[in-house]
Short mmCIF file of N, CA and C in Angstrom, two decimals:
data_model
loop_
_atom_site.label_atom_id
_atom_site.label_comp_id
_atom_site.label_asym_id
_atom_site.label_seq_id
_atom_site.Cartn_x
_atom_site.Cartn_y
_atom_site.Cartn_z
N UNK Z 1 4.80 10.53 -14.23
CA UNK Z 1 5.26 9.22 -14.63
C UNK Z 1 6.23 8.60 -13.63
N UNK Z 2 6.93 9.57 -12.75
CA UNK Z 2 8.10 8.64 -11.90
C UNK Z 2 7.49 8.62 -10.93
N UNK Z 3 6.57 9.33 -10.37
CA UNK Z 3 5.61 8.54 -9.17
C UNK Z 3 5.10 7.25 -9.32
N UNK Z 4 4.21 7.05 -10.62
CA UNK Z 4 3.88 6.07 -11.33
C UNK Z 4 4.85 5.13 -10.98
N UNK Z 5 5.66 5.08 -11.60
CA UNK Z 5 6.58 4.23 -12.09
C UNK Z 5 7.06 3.62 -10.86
N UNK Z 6 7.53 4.71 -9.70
CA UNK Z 6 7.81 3.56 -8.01
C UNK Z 6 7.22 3.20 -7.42
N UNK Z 7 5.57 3.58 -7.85
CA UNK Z 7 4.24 2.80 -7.24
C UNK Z 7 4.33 1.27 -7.68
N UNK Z 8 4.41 1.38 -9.60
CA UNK Z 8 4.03 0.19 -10.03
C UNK Z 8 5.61 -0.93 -9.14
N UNK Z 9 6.51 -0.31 -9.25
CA UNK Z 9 7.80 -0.81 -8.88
C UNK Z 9 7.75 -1.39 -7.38
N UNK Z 10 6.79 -0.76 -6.85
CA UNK Z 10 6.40 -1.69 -5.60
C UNK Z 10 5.45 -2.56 -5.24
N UNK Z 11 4.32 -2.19 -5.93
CA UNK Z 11 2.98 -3.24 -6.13
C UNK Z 11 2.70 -4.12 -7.19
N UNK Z 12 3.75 -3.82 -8.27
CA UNK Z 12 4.02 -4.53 -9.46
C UNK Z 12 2.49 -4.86 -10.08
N UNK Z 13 1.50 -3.28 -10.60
CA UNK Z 13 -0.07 -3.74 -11.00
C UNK Z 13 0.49 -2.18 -11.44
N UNK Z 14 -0.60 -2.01 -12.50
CA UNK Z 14 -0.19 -0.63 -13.27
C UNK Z 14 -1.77 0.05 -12.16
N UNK Z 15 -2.77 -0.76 -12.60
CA UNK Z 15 -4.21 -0.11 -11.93
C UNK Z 15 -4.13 0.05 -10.25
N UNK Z 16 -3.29 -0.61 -9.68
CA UNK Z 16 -2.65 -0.32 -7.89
C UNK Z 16 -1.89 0.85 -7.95
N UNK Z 17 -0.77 0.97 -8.39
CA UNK Z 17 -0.16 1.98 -8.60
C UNK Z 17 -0.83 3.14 -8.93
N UNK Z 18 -1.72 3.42 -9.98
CA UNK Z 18 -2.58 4.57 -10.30
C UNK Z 18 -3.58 5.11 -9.11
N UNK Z 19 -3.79 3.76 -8.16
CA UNK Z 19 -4.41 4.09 -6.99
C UNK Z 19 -4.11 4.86 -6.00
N UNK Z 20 -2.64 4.18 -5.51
CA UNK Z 20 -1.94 4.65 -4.47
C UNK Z 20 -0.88 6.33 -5.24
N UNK Z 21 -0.97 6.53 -6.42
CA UNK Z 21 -0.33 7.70 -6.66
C UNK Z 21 -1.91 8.66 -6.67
N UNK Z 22 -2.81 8.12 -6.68
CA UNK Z 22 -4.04 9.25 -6.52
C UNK Z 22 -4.25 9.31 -4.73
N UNK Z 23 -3.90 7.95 -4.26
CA UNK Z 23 -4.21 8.25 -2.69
C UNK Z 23 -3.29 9.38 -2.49
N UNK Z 24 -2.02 9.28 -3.11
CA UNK Z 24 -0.73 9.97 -2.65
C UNK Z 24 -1.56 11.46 -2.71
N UNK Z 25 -1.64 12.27 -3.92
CA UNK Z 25 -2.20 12.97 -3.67
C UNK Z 25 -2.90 13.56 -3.08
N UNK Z 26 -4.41 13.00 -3.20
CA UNK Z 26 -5.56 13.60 -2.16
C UNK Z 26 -4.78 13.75 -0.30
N UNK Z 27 -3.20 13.19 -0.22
CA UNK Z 27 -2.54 13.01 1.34
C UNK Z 27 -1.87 14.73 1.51
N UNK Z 28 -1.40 14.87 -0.17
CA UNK Z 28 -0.72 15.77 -0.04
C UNK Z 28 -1.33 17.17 0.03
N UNK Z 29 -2.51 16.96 -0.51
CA UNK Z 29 -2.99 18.29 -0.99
C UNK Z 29 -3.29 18.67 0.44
N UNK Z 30 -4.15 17.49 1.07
CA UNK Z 30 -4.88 17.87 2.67
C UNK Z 30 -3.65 17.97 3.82
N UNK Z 31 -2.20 18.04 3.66
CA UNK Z 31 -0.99 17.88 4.11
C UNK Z 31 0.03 19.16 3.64
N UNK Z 32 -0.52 19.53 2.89
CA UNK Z 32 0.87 20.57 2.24
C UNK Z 32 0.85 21.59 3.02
N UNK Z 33 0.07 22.26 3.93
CA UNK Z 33 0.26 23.45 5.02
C UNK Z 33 1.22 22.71 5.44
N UNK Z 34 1.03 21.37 6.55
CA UNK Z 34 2.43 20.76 7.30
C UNK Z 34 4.08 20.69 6.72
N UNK Z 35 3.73 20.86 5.73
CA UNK Z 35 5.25 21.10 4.65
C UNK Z 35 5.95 22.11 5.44
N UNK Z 36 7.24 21.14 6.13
CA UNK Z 36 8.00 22.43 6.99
C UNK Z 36 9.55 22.81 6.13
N UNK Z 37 9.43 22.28 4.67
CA UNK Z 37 10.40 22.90 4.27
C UNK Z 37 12.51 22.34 4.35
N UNK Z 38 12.19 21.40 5.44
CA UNK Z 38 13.37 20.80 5.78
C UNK Z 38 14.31 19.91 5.06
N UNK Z 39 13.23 19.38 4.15
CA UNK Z 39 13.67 18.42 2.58
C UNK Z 39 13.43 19.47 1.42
N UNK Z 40 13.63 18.47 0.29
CA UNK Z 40 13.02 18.89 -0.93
C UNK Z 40 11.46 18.93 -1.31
N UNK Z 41 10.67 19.62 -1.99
CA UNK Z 41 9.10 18.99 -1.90
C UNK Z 41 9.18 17.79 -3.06
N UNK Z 42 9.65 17.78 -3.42
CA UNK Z 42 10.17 16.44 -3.88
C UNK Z 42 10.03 15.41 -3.29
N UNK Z 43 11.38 15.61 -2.34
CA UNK Z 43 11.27 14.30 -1.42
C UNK Z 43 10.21 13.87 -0.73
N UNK Z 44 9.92 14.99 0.06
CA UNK Z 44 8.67 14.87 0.54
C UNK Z 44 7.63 13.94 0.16
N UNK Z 45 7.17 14.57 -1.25
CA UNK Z 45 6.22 14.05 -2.34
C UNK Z 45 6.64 12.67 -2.77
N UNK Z 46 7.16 12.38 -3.11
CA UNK Z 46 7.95 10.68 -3.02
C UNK Z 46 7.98 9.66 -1.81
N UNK Z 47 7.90 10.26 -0.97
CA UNK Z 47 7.72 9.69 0.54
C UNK Z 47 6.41 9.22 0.67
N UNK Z 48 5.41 10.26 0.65
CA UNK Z 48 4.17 10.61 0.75
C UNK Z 48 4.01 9.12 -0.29
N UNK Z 49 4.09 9.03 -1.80
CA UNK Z 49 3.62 8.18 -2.57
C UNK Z 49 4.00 6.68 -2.68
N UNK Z 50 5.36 6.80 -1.32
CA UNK Z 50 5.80 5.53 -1.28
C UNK Z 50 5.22 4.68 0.10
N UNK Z 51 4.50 5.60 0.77
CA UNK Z 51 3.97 5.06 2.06
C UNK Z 51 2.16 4.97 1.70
N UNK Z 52 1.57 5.59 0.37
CA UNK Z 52 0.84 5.12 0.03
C UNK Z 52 0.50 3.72 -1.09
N UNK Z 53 1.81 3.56 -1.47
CA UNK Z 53 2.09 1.88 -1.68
C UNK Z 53 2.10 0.92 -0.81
N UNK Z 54 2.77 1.19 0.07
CA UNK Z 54 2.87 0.34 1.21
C UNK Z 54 1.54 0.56 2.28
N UNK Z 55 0.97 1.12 1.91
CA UNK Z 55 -0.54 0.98 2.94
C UNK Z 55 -0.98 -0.18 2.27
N UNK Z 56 -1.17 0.58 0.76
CA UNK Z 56 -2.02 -0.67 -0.66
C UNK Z 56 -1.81 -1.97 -0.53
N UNK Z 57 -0.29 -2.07 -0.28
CA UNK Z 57 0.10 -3.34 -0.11
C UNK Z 57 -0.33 -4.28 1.47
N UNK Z 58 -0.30 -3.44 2.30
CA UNK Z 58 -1.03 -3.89 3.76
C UNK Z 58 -2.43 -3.88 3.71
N UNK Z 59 -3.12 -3.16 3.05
CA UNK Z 59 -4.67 -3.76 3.04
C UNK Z 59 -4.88 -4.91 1.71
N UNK Z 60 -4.09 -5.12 0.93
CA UNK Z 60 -4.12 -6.15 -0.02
C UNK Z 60 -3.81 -7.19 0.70
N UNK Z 61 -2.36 -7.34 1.46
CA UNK Z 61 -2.45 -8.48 2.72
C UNK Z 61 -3.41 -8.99 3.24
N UNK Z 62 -4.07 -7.82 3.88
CA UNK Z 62 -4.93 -7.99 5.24
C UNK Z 62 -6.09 -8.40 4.64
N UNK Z 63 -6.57 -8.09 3.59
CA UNK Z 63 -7.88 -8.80 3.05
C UNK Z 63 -7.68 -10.33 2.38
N UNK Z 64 -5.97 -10.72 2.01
CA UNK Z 64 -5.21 -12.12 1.75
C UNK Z 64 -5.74 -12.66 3.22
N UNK Z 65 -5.37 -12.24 4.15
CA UNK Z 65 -5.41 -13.27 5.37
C UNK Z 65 -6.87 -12.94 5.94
N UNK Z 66 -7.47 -12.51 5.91
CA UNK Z 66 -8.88 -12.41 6.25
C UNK Z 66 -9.77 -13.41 5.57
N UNK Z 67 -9.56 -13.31 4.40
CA UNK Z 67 -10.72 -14.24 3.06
C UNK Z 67 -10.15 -15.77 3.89
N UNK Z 68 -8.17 -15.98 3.75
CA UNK Z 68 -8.13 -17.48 4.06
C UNK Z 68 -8.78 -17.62 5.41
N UNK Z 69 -8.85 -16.57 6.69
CA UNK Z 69 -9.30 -16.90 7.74
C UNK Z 69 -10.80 -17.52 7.82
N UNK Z 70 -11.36 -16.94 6.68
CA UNK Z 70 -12.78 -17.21 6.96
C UNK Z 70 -13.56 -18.21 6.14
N UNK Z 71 -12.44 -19.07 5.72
CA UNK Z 71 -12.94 -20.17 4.44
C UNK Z 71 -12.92 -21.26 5.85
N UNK Z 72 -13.42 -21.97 5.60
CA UNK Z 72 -13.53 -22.98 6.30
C UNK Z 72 -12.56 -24.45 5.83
N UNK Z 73 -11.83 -24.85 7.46
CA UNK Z 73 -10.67 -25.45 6.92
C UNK Z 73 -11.00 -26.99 6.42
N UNK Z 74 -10.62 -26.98 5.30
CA UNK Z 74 -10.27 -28.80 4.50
C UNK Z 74 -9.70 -29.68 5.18
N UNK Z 75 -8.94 -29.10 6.05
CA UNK Z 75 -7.24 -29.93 6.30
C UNK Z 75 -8.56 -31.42 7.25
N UNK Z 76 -7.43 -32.84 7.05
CA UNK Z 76 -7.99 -33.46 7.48
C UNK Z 76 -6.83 -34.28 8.75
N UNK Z 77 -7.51 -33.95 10.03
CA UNK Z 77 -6.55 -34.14 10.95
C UNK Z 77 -6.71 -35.84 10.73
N UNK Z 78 -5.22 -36.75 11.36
CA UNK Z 78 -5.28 -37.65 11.28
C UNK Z 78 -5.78 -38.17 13.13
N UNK Z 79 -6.61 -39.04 13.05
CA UNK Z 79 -7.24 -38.93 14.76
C UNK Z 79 -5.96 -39.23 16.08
N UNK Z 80 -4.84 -40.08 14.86
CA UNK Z 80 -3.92 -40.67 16.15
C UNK Z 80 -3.02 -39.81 15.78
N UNK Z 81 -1.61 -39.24 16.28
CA UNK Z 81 -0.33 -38.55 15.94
C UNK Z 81 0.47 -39.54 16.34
N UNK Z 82 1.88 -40.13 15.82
CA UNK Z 82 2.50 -40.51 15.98
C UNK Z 82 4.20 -39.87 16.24
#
């Protein structure tokens, strides 16, 4: 639940959050040999689930500015500038 809970606290979506705490996982499991022990696995594990928010949130961007890139623009230039 407190993974949960700083996922939703950063992506503010309960179904994003459930995402990025399952990405978190599948990071850790294929990652936990590299566990050198220097933190808490805690911390660790919190790290891990807070940089899989912040990916979520950069491909949620990046597909924001992609879709507007590829709409075709309305804007109506005026022919003279003053």
């Amino acid at each position: 639940p407190a993974m949960k809970g700083g996922a939703f606290h950063l992506l503010g979506n309960r179904a994003d959050a459930e995402d990025a705490v399952q990405e978190a996982f599948l990071r850790i499991y294929r990652s936990v040999s590299r566990f050198r022990g220097s933190a808490r696995l805690s911390t660790w594990i919190y790290r891990i689930v807070g940089n899989s928010a912040y990916d979520l949130l950069r491909r949620r961007n990046d597909a924001i500015v992609t879709s507007r890139m590829s709409r075709p623009s309305t804007r109506i230039w005026p022919s003279t500038m003053s």
